PDB file of C-alpha atoms in Angstrom:
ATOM      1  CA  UNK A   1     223.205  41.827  59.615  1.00 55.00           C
ATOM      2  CA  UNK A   2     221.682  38.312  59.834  1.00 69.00           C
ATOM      3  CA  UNK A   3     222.363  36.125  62.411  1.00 87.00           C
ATOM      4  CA  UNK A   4     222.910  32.439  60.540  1.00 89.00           C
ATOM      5  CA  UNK A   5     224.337  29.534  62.429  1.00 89.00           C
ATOM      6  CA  UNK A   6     226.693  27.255  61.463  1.00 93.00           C
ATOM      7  CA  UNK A   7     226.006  23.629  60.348  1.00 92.00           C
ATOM      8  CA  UNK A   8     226.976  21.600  62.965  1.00 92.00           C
ATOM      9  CA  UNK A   9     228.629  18.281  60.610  1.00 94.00           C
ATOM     10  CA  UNK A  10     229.800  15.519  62.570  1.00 96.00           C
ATOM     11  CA  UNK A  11     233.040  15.357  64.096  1.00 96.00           C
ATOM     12  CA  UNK A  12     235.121  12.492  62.145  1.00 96.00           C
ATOM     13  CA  UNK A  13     234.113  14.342  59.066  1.00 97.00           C
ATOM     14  CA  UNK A  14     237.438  13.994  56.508  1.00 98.00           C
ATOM     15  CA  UNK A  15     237.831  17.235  54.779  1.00 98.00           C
ATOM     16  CA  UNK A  16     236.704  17.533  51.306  1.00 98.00           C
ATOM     17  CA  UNK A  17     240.137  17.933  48.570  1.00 98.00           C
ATOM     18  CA  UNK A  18     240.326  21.649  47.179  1.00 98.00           C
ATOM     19  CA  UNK A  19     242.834  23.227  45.233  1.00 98.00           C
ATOM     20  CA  UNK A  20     241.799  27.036  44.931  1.00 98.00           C
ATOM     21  CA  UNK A  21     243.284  30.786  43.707  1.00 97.00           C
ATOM     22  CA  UNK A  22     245.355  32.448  46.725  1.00 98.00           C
ATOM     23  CA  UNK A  23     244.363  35.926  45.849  1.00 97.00           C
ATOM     24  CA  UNK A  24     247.472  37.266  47.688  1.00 95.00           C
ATOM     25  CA  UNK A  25     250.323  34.932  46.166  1.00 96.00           C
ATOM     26  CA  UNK A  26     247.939  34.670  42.847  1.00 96.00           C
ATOM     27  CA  UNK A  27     248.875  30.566  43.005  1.00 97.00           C
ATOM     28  CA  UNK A  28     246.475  27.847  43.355  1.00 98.00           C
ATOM     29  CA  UNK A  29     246.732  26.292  46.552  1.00 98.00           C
ATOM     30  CA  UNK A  30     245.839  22.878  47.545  1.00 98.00           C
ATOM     31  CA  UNK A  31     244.573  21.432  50.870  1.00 98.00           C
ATOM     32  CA  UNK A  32     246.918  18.898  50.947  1.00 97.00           C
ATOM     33  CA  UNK A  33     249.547  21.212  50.613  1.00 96.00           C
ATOM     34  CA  UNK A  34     249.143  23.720  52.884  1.00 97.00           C
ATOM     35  CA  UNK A  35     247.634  22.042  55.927  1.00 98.00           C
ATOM     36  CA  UNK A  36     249.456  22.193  58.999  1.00 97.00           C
ATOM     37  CA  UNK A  37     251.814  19.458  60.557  1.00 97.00           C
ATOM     38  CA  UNK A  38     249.022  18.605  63.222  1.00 97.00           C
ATOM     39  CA  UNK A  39     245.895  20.314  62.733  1.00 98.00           C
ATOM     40  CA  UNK A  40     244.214  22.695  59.959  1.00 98.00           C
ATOM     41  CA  UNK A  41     242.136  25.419  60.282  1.00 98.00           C
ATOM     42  CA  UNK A  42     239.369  25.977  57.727  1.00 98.00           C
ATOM     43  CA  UNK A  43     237.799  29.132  57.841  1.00 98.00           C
ATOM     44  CA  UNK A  44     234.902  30.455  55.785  1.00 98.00           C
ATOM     45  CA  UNK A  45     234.949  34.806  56.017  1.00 97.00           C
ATOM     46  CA  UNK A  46     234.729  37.436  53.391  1.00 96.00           C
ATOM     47  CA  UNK A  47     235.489  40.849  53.312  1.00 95.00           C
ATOM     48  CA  UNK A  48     232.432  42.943  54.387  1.00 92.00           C
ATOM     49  CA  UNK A  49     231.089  40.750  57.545  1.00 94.00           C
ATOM     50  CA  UNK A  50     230.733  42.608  60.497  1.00 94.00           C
ATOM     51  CA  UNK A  51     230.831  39.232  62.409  1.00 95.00           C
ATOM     52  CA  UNK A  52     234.596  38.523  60.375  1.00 96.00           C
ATOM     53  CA  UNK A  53     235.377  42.084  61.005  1.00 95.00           C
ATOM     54  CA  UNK A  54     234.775  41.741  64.177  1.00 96.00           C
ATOM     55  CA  UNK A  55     236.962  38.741  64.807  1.00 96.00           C
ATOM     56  CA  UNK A  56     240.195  39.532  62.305  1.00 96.00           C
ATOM     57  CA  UNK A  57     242.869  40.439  64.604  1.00 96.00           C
ATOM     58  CA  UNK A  58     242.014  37.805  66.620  1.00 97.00           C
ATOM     59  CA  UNK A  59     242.256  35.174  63.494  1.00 97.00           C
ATOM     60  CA  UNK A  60     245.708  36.982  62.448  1.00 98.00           C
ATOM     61  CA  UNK A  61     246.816  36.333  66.197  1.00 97.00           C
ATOM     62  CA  UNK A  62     245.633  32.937  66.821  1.00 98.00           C
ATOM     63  CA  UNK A  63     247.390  32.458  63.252  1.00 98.00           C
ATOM     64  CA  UNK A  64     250.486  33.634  64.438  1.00 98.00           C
ATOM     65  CA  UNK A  65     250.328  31.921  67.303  1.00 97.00           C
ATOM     66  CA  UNK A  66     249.288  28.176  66.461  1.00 98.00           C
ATOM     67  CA  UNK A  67     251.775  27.979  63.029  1.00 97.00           C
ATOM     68  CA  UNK A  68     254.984  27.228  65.351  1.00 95.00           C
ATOM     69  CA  UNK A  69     252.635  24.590  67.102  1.00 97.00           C
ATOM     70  CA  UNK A  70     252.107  22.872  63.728  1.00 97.00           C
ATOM     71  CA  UNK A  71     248.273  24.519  62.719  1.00 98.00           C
ATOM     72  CA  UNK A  72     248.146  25.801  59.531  1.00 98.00           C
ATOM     73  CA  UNK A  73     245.114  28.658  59.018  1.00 98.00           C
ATOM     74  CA  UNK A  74     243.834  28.810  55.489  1.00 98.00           C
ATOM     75  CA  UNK A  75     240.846  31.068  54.912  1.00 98.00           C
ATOM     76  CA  UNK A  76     238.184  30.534  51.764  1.00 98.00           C
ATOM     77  CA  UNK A  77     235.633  33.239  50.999  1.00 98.00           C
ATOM     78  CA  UNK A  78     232.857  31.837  48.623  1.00 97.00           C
ATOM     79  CA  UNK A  79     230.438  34.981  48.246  1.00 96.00           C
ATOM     80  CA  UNK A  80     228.796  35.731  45.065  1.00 96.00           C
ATOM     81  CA  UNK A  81     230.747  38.718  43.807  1.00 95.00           C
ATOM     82  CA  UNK A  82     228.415  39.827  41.244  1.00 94.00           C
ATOM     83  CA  UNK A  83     226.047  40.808  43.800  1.00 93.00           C
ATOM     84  CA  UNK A  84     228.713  41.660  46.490  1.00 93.00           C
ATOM     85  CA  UNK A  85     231.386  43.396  44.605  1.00 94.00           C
ATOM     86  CA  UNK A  86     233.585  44.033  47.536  1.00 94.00           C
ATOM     87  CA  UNK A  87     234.061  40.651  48.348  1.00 94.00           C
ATOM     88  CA  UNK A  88     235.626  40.003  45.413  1.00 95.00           C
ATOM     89  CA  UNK A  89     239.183  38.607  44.405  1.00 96.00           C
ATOM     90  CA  UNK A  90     241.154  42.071  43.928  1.00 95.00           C
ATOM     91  CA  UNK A  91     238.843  43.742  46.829  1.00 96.00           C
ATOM     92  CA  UNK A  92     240.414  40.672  48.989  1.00 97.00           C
ATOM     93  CA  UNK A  93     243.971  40.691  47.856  1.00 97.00           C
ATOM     94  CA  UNK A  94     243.569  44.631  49.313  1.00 96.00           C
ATOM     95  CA  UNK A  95     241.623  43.167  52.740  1.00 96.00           C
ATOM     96  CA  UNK A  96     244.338  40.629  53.302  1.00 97.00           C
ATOM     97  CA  UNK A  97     247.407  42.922  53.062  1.00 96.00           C
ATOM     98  CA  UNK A  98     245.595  45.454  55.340  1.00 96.00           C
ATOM     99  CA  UNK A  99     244.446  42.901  58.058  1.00 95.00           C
ATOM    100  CA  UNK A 100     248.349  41.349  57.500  1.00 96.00           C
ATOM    101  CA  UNK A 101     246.327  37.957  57.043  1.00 97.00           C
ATOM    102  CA  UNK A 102     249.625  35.300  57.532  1.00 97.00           C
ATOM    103  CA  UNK A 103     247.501  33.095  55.975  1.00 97.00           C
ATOM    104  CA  UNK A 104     246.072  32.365  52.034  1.00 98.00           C
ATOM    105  CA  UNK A 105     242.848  33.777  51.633  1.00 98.00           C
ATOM    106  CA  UNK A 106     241.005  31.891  48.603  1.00 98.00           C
ATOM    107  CA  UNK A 107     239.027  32.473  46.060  1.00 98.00           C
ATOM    108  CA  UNK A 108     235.948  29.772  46.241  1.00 98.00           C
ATOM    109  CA  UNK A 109     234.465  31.281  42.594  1.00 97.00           C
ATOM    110  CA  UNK A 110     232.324  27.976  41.954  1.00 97.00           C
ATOM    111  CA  UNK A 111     231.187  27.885  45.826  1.00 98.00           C
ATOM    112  CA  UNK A 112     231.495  24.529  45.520  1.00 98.00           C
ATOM    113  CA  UNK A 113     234.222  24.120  48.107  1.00 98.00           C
ATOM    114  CA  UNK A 114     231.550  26.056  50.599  1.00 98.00           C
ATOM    115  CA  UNK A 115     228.972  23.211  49.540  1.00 97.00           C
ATOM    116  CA  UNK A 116     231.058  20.407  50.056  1.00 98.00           C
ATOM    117  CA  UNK A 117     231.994  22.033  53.815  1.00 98.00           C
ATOM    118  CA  UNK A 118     228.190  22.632  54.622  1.00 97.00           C
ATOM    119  CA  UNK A 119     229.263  26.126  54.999  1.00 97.00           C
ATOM    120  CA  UNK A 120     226.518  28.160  56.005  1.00 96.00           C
ATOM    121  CA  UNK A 121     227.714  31.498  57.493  1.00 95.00           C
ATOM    122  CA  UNK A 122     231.252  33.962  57.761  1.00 96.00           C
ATOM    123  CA  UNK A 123     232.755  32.850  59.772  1.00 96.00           C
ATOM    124  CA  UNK A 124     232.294  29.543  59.505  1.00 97.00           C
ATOM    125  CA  UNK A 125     235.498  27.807  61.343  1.00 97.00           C
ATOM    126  CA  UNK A 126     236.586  23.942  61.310  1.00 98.00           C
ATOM    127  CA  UNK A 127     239.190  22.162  62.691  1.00 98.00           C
ATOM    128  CA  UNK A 128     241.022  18.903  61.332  1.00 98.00           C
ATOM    129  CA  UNK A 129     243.657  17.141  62.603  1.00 97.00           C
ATOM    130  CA  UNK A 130     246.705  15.732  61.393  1.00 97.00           C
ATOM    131  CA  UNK A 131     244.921  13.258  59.046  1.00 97.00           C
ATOM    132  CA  UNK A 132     242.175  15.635  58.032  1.00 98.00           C
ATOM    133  CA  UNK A 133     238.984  14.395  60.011  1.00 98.00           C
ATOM    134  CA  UNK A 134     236.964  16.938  61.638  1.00 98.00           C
ATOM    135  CA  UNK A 135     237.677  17.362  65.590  1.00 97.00           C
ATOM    136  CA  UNK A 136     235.764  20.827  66.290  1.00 97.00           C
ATOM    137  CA  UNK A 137     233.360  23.519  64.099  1.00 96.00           C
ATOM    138  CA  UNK A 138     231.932  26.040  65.490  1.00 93.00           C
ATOM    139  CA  UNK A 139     232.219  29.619  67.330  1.00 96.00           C
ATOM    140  CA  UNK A 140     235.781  31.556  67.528  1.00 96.00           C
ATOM    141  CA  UNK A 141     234.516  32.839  71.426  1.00 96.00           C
ATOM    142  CA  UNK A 142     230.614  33.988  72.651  1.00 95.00           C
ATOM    143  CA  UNK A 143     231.835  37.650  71.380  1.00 94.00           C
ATOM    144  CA  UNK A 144     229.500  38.758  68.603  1.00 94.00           C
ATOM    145  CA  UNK A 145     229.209  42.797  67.453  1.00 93.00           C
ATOM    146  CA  UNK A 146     227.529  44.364  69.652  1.00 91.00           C
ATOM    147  CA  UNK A 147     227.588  42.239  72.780  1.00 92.00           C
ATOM    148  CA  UNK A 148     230.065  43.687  74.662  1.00 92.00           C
ATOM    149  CA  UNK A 149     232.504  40.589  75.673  1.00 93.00           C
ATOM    150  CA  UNK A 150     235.782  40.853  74.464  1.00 95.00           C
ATOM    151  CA  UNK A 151     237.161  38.835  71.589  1.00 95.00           C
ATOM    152  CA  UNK A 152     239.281  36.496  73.358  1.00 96.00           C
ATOM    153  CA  UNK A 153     238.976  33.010  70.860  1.00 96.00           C
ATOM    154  CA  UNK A 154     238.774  30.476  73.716  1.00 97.00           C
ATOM    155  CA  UNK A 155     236.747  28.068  72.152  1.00 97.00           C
ATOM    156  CA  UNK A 156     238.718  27.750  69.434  1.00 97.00           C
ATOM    157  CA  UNK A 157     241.986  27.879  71.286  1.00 98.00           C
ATOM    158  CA  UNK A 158     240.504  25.617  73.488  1.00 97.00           C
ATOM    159  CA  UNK A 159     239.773  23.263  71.051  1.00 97.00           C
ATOM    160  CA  UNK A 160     243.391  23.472  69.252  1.00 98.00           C
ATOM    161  CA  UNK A 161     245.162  22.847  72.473  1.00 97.00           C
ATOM    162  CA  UNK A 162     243.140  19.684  72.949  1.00 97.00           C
ATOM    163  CA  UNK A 163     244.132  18.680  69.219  1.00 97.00           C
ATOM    164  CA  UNK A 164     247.783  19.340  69.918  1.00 97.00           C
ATOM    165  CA  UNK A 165     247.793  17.389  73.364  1.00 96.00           C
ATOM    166  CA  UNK A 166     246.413  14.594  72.041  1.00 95.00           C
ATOM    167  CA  UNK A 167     243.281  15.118  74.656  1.00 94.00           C
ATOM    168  CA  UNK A 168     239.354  14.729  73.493  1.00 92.00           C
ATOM    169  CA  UNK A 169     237.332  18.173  73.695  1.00 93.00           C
ATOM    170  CA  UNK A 170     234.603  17.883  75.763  1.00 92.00           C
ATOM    171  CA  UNK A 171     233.637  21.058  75.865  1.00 93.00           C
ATOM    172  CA  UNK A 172     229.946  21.865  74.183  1.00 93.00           C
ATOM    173  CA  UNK A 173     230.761  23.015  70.413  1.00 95.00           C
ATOM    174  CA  UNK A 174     229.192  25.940  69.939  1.00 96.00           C
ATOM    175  CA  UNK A 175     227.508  27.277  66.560  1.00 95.00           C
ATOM    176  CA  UNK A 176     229.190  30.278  64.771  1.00 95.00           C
ATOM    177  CA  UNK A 177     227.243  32.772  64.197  1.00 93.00           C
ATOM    178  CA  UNK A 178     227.461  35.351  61.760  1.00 93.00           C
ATOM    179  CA  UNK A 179     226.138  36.528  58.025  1.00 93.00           C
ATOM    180  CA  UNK A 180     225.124  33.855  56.119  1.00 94.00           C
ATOM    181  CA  UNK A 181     227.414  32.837  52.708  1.00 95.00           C
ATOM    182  CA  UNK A 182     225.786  34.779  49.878  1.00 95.00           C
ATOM    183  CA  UNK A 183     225.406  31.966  47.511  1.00 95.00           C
ATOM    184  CA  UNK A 184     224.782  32.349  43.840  1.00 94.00           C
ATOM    185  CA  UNK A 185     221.168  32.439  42.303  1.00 87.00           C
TER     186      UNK A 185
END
């Protein structure tokens, strides 16, 4: 289980354009069409992560939650499935259904939507707002497997509250950590 950090791209960033397969609706599905009213989450994760696994009810409840509020989730994994079988598109249809995941989970075949996001590990979260430019990346919570605190997602809660209230975070972003994207050879 490797420990890889997030890239830490500055806030302001606009979000790169991707239109991608939703391996649970089996449509392609743009980023202009499903971000949220005020805010989107972009979320790098896969299937066999023990940092995602770690952190999936707590995704599929801060999903929940945040969609009445106008934050759309959308998750991308972009691991090489020749190499990592289980992360691929069928194997995550399966993963989404059992983890109820009220979001599209996306097939990122090319990895070049992962590229474009400086992804670096799963999960890799970022926030936009309403017109798409980076306001927060970085941890879910300080909860990692294995260190005992609860899963609780304040930072990124923290950080979506701000967004909808219209109030700068000034909280210290914190790195994800977790395994890093298993890119292509």
């Amino acid at each position: 289980m490797a420990n890889t950090p997030s890239n830490m791209i500055p806030l302001g960033t606009k979000a790169p354009l991707f239109s991608l397969h939703d391996t649970v609706s089996n449509k392609m599905v743009s980023l202009e069409n499903a971000k949220g009213e005020k805010g989107t989450i972009i979320m790098f994760i896969c299937n066999h992560c023990p940092f995602v696994i770690h952190v999936n009810s707590t995704l599929v409840n801060m999903a929940n939650a945040y969609a009445e509020k106008g934050i759309n989730f959308i998750a991308i994994s972009s691991n090489d499935v020749v190499n990592y079988p289980q992360d691929g598109p069928d194997k995550m249809k399966i993963h989404a259904e059992a983890e109820n995941y009220p979001f599209p989970y996306l097939y990122d075949e090319t990895q070049e939507v992962a590229k474009a996001y400086d992804a670096a590990c799963t999960p890799d979260l970022y926030v936009f707002n309403k017109d798409l430019k980076l306001t927060y990346r970085g941890q879910l919570d300080d909860s990692r497997p294995g260190n005992g605190l609860p899963v609780t997602g304040a930072d990124l809660a923290y950080a979506l509250d701000c967004l909808i209230e219209g109030i700068e975070n000034t909280q210290t972003q914190k790195p994800s950590i977790g395994c890093n994207i298993k890119w292509k050879r």
